[in-house]
Coordinates of C-alpha atoms in Angstrom, one line a residue:
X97 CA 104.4 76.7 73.2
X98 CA 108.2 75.8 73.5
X99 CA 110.6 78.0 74.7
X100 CA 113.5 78.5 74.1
X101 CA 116.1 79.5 77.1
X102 CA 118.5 82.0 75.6
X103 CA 122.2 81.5 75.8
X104 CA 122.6 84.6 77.5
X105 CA 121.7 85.1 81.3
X106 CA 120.8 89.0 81.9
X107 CA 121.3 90.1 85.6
X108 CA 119.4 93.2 86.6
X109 CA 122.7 95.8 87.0
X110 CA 122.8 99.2 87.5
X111 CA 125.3 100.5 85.2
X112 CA 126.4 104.5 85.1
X113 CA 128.8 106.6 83.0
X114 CA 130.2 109.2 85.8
X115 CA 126.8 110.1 87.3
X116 CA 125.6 109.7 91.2
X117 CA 123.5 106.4 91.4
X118 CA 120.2 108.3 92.9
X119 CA 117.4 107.7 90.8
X120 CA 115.0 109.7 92.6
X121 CA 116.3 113.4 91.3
X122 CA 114.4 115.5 89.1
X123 CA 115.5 114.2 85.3
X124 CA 118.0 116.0 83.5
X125 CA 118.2 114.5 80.2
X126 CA 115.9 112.8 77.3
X127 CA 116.0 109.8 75.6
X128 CA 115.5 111.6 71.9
X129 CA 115.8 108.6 69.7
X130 CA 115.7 104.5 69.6
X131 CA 117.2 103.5 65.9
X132 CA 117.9 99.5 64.6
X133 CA 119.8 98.5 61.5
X134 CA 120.6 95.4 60.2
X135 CA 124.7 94.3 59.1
X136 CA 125.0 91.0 57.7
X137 CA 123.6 88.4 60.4
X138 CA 123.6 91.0 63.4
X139 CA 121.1 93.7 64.3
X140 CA 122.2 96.9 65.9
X141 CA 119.9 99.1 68.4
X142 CA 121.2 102.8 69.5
X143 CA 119.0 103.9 72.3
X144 CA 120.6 107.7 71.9
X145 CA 120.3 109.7 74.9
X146 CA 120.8 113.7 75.4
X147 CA 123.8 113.6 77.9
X148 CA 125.8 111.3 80.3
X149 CA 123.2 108.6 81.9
X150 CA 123.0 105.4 84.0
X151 CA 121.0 102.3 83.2
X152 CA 119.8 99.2 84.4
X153 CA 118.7 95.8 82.6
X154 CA 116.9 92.3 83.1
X155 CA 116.0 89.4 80.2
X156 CA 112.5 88.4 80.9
X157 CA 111.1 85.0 79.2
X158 CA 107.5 84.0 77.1
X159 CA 108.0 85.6 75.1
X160 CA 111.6 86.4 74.8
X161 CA 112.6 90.3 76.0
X162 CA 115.2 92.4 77.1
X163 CA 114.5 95.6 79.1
X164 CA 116.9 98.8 79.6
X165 CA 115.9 101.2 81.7
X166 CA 117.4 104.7 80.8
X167 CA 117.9 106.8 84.6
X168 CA 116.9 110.2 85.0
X169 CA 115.8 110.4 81.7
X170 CA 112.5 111.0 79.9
X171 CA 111.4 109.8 76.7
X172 CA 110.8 112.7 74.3
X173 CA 111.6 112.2 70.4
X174 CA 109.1 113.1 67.2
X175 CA 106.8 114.6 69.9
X176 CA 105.9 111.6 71.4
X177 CA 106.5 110.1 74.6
X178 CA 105.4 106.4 74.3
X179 CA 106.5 105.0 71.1
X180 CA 106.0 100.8 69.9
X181 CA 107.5 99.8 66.4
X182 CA 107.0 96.4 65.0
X183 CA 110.2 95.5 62.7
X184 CA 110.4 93.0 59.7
X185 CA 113.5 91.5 61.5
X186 CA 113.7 87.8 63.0
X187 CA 115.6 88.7 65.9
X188 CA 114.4 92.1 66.8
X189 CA 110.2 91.5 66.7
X190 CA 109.4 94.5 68.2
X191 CA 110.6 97.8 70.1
X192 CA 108.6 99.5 73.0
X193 CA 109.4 103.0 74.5
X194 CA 107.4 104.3 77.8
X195 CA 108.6 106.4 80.7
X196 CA 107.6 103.8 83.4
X197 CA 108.0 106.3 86.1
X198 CA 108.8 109.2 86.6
X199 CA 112.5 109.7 84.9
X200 CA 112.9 106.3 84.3
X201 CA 112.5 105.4 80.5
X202 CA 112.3 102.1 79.9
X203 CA 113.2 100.7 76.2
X204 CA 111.7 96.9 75.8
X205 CA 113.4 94.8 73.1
X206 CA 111.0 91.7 72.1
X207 CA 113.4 89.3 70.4
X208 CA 112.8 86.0 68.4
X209 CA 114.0 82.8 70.0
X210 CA 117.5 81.7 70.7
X211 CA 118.8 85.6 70.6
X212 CA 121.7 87.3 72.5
X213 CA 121.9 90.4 73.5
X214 CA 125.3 92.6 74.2
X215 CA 125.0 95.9 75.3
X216 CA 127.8 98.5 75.1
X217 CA 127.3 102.1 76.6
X218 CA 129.2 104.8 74.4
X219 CA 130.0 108.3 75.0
X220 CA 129.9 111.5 72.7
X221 CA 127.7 111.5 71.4
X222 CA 126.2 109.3 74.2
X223 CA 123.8 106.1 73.6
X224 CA 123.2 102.5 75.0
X225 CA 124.3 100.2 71.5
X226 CA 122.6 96.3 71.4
X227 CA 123.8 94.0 69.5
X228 CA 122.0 91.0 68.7
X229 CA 122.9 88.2 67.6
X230 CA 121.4 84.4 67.2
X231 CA 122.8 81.8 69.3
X232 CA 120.9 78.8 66.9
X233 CA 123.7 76.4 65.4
X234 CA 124.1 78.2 61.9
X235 CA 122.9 75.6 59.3
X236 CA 125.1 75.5 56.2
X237 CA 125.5 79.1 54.2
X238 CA 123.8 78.1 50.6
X239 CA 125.1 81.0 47.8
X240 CA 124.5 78.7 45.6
X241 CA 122.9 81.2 42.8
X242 CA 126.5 83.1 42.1
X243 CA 128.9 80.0 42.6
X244 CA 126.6 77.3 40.9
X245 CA 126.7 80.2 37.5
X246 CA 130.5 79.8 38.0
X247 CA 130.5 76.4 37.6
X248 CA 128.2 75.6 35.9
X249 CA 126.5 78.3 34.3
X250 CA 122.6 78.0 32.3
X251 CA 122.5 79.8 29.4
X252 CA 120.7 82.2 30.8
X253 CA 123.7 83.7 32.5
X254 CA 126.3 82.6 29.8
X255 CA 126.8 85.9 28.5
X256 CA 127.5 88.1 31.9
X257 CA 130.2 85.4 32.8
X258 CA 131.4 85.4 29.3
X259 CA 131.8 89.1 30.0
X260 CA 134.0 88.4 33.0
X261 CA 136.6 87.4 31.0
X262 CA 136.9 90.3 29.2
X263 CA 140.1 91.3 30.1
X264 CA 142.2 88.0 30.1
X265 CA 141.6 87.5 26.4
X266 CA 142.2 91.2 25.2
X267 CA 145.5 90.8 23.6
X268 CA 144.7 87.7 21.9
X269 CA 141.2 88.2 21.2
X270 CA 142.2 90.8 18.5
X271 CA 144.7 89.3 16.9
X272 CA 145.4 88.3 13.5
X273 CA 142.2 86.3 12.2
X274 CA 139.2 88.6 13.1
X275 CA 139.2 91.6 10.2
X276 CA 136.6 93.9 12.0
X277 CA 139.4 94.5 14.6
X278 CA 141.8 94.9 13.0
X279 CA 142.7 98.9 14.3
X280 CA 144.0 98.5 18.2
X281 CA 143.9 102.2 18.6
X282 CA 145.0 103.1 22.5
X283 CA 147.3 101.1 24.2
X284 CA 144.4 99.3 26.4
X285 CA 141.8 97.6 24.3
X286 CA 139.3 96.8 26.7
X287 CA 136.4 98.2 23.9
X288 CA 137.1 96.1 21.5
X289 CA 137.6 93.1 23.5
X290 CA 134.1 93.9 24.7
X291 CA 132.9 94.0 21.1
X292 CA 134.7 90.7 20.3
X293 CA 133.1 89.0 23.2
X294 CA 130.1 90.2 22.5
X295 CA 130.0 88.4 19.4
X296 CA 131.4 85.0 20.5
X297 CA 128.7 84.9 23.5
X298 CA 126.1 82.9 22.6
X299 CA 128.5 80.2 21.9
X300 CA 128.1 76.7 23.4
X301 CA 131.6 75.2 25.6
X302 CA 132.8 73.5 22.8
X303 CA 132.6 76.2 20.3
X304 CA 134.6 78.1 23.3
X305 CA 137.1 75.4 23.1
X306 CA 137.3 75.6 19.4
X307 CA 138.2 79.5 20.2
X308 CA 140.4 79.2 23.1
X309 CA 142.5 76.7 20.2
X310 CA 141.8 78.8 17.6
X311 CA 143.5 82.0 19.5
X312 CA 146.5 80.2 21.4
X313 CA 149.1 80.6 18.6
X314 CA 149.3 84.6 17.5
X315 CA 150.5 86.3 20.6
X316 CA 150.0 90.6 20.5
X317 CA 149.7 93.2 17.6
X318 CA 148.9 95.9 20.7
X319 CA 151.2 98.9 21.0
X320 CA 152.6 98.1 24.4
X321 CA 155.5 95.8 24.8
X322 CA 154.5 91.8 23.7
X323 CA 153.8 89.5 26.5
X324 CA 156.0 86.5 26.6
X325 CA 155.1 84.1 23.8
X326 CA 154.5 81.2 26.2
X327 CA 152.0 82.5 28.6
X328 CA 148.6 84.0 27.2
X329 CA 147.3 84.4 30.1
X330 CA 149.8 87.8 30.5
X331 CA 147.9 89.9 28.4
X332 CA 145.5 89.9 31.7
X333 CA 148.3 90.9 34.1
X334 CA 147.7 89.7 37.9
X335 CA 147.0 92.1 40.6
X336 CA 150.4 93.9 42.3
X337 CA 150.9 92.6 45.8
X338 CA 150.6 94.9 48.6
X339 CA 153.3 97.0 50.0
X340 CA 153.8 94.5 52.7
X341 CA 154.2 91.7 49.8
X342 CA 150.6 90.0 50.6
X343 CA 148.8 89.0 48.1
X344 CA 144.8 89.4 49.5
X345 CA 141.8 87.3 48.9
X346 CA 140.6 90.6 46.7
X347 CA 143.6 90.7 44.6
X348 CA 143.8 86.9 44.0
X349 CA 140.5 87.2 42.5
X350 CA 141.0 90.3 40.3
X351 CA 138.8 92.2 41.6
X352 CA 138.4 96.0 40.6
X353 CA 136.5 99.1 41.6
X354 CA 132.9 99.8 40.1
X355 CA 131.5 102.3 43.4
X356 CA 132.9 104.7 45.3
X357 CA 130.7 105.8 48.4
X358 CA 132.6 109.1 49.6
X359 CA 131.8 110.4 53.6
X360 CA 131.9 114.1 54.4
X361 CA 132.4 114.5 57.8
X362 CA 129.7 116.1 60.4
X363 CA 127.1 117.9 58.8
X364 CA 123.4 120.0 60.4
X365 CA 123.6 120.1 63.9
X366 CA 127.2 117.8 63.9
X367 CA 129.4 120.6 62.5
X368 CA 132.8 119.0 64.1
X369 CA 136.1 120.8 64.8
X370 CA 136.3 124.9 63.3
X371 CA 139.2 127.2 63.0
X372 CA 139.9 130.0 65.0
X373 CA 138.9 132.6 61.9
X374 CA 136.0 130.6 62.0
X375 CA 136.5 127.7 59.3
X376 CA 133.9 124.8 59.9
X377 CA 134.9 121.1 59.5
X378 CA 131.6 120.0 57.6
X379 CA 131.7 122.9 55.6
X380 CA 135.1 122.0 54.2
X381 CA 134.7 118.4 53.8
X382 CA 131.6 118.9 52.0
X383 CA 133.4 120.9 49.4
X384 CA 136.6 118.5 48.9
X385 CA 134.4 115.4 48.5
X386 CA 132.5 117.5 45.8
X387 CA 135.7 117.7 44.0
X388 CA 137.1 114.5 44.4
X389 CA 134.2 112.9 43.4
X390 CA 133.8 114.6 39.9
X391 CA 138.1 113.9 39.7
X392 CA 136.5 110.3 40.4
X393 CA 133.8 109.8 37.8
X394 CA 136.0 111.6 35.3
X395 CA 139.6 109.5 36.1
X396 CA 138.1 106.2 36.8
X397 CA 134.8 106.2 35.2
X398 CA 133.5 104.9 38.6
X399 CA 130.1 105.8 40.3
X400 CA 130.3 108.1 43.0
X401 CA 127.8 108.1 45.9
X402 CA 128.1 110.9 48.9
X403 CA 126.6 110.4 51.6
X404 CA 125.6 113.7 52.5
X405 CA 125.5 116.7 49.6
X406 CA 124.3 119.3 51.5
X407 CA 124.6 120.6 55.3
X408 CA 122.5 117.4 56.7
X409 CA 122.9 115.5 59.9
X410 CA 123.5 111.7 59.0
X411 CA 124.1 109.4 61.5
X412 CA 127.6 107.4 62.0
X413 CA 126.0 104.1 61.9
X414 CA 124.1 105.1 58.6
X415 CA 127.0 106.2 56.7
X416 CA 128.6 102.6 56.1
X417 CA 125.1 101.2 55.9
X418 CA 124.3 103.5 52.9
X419 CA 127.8 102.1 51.5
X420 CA 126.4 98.3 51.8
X421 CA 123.1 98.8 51.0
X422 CA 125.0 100.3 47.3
X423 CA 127.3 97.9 46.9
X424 CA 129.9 100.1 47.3
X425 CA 133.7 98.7 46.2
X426 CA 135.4 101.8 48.6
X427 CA 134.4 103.7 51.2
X428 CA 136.6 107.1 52.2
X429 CA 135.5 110.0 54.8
X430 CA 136.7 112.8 54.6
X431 CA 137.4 114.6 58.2
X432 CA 139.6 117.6 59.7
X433 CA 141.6 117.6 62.7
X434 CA 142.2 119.5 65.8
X435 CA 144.5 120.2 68.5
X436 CA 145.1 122.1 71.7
X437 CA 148.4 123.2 70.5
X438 CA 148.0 125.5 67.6
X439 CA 151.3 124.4 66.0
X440 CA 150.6 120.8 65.8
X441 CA 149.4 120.0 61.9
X442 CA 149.5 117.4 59.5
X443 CA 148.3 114.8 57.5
X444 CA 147.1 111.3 58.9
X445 CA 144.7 108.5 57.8
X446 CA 143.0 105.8 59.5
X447 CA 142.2 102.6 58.4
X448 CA 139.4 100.3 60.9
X449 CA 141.7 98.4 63.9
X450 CA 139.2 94.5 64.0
X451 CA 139.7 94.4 67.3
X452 CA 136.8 92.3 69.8
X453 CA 138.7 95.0 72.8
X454 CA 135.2 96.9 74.2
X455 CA 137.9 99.6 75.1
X456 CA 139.2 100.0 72.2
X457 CA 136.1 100.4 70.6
X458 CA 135.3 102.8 73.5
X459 CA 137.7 105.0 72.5
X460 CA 137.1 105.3 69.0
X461 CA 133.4 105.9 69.5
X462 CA 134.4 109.1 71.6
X463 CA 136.4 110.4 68.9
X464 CA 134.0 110.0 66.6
X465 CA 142.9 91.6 37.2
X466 CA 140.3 90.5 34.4
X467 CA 137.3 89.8 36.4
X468 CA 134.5 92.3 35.6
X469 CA 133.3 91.8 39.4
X470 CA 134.0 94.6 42.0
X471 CA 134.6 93.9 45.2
X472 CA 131.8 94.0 47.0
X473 CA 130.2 91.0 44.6
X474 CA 133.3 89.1 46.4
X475 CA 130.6 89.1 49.1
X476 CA 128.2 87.0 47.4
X477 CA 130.8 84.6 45.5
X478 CA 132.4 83.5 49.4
X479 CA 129.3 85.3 51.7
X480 CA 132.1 87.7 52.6
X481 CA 135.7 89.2 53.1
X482 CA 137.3 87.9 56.6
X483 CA 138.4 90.5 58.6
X484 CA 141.5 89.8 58.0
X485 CA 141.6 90.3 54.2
X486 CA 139.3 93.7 55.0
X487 CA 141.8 94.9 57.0
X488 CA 144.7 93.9 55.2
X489 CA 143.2 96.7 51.8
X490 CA 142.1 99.4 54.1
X491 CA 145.6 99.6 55.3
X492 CA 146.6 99.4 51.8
X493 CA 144.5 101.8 51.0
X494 CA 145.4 104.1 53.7
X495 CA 148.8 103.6 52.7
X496 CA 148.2 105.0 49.0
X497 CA 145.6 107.5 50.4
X498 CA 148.3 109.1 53.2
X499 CA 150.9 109.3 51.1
X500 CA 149.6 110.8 48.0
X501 CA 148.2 113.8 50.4
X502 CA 151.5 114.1 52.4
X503 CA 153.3 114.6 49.4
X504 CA 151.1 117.2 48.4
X505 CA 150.8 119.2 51.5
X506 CA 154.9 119.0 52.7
X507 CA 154.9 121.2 49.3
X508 CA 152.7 123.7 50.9
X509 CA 154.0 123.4 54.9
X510 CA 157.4 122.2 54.4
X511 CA 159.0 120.9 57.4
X512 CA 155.5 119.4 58.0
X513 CA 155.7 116.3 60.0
X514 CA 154.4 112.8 58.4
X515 CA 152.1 111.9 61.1
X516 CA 151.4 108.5 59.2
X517 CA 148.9 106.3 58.6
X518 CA 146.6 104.9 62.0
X519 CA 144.8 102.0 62.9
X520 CA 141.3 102.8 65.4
X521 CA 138.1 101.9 65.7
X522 CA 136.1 104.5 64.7
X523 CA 132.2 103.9 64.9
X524 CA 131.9 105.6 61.0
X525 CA 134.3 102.9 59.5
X526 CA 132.7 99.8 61.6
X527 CA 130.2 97.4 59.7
X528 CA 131.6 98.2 56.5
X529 CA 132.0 95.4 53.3
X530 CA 134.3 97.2 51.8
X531 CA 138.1 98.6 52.3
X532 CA 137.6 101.9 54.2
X533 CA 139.3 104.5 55.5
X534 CA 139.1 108.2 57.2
X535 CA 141.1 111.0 56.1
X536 CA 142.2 113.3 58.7
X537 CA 142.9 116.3 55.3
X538 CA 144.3 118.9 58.1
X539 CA 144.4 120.5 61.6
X540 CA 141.7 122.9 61.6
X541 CA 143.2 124.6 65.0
X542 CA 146.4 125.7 62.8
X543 CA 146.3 128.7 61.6
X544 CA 148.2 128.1 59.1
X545 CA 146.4 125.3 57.9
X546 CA 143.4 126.9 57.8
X547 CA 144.0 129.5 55.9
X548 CA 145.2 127.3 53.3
X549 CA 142.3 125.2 54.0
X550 CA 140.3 128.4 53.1
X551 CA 141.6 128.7 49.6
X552 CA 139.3 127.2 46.5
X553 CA 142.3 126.5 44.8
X554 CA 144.3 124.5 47.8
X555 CA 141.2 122.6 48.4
X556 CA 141.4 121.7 44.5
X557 CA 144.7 120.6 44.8
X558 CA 143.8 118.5 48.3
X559 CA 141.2 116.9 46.3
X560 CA 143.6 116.1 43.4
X561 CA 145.5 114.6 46.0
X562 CA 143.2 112.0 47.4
X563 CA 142.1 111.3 44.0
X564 CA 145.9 110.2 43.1
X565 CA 145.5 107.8 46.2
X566 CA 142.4 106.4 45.3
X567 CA 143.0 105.6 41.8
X568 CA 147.2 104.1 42.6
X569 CA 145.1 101.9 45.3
X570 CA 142.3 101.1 42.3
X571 CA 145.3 100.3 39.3
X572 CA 147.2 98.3 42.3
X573 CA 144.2 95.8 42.1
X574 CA 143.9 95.6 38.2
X575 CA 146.2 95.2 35.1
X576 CA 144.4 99.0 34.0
X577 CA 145.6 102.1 34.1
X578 CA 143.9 105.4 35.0
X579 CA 144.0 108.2 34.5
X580 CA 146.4 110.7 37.1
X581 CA 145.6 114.0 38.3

């Protein structure tokens, strides 16, 4: 058998998080769970322990492991205290749990070759995160099925791509020679485009270039001012450039919003920050993301997913997974704030800081145009968004998101500080595909605030709110309008 030596030397350390480095006390806490998830081309483990803990850690060879021992701990999660799990993951084989003596609980990782490990220890709630990644020279990235259909698309495919263009030959499409289109009703005619289109599909490229001839010369008989008789390709009007003046990867290729996954904060056990008459965070949340997202599916005729609808525990980590395992085009938690000075209050939303700084991420983890593709299919046309581009439309999106809801609530609080939009870490916002962003709706530990918070009606009007940002962030990345609340 051939090994081989990982990139990655492990040195047996004793690490600790505030505690006295004596292993031989009686144990105070419990390991109570060992979770892995998969994000793109790294594998997450969470050994999640019940209060502040010290550990230890060697890499052992043939086969290929990594060991953590958990200190004055004891294994104890779904009743069992030895647990083995084999996984359907190429660098992660297979996780072991035993207590190996007593207090000591000793997690083994059996890993495939050429696999790194990095561990990171985390605080409230408090856990042990690995990440592993592989250290093999990464062969060429083939998504050949979605670009070769761009290029050269098999018939097969013809009409979906077809389809694509829907909205760049709107205008045109219904102009003077077709009969059966001849009422244009509403000012946006993306129906009967779709209806025209549908009809030319099966055509071969040349009869397309026959059409493409055959429709350059009448320019518009739509309602809404004429496009400039020289350039067709206005009746699809470009994306808007950011606020900043950028002009992203996502907006460059027209790509619009299909799925909204929507985050209520906390939830079960979890039920974050409450209000001094008594006003609990993930009880509120629960109830604004209810309303946004029917303001959602009715305004933008988007799917809305949630990822909790009732009072249920759901862990940080599976939150954004739920929003890439849907495909989701946005992803927007909804959260409450709080403060040790009662008078402090406001508005604030946070967009994810892309930052390799283990503080940083630290710190966080405590307070925790005509395409017809959406934005997470950008993902399998270029394998994926840099971070760059990512972070570029959550802070556009916070942008549209914080100030649709401050100019709601300095109505309600005048005099109300704008305490702006954030950049940080948080653990709910990392691993996301998608622009996402946490919306801090109010301070909790006002009392003001909460009353308000307590009103149907004021949450109605909050949810209206975020429903402006959301869809002025959605018609900034298409030549569509929505509708406004």
């Amino acid at each position: 058998m051939t090994r081989i030596a990982a990139s990655a030397v492990f040195i047996p350390v004793l690490f600790s998080a505030g505690l006295a480095a004596q292993t031989g006390r009686a144990p105070q806490h419990s390991v109570t769970a060992v979770r892995h998830w998969k994000l793109g081309e790294v594998t997450r483990v969470a050994i999640e322990v019940s209060g502040e803990f010290q550990y230890r850690s060697d890499r052992l060879h043939d086969p290929e492991r990594v060991y953590f021992d958990i200190l004055n701990a004891r294994p104890k999660f779904e009743s069992r205290r030895i647990y083995t799990e084999d996984t359907n993951d190429r660098l992660l084989l297979r996780v072991r749990v035993a207590e190996t003596q007593p207090g000591v609980t000793r997690v083994v990782l059996d890993l495939g070759d050429s696999v790194e490990a990095t561990p990171s220890q985390l605080s409230n709630p408090n856990r042990l995160m690995i990440e592993l990644r592989s250290t093999s020279p990464a062969g060429p990235i083939p998504p050949p099925p979605v670009i070769t259909s761009a290029v050269t698309p098999p018939p097969a495919v013809k009409p979906p791509v077809v389809k694509a263009e829907v909205p760049r030959v709107e205008a045109p499409a219904i102009a003077p020679k077709p009969v059966p289109v001849a009422p244009v009703e509403p000012p946006f005619t993306a129906e009967p485009s779709k209806a025209q289109v549908s009809q030319e599909a099966p055509a071969t490229p040349a009869s397309e270039a026959s059409l493409a001839a055959k429709i350059e010369p009448p320019r518009t008989i739509e309602p809404l001012p004429s496009p400039p008789p020289s350039a067709i390709a206005e009746s699809a009007k470009s994306a808007r450039h950011t606020s900043t003046g950028e002009n992203s990867l996502t907006r460059a290729l027209g790509l619009k919003i299909n799925r909204v996954v929507i985050d209520p904060g906390h939830g079960g056990h979890d039920q974050g920050t409450s209000g001094p008459k008594g006003l609990l965070e993930k009880d509120l949340v629960l109830d604004v993301a209810k309303r946004l997202g029917k303001l959602i599916e009715d305004g933008l005729s988007a799917e809305v997913i949630y990822t909790r609808t009732d009072d249920t525990f759901i862990p940080l980590e599976g939150r954004t997974e739920l929003a890439n395992e849907k495909k989701a085009d946005l992803f927007l938690s909804i959260h409450a704030n709080s403060s040790s000075v009662p008078r402090v209050a406001g508005i604030e939303t946070y967009y994810l800081n892309f930052t390799d700084s283990k503080d940083a991420l630290d710190v966080a983890a405590r307070e925790n145009a005509s395409s017809q593709k959406s934005v997470f299919e950008l993902r399998d046309l270029i394998q994926k968004i840099t971070a760059h581009d990512k972070a570029e439309e959550s802070r556009e999106f916070a942008g549209r998101i914080q100030t649709a809801l401050y100019s709601f609530s300095a109505r309600n609080l005048p005099g109300e500080k704008n305490r702006g939009v954030r950049r940080a870490p948080f653990v709910v916002l990392i691993g996301a595909n998608m622009p996402s962003v946490l919306a801090e709706i109010g301070f909790l530990s006002n009392p003001k605030e909460e009353a308000l918070l307590k009103k149907p009606e004021y949450r109605q009007k909050l949810a209206e709110a975020l429903y402006r940002g959301v869809s002025r962030y959605a018609e900034g990345l298409s030549h569509f309008q929505v509708a406004q609340k």
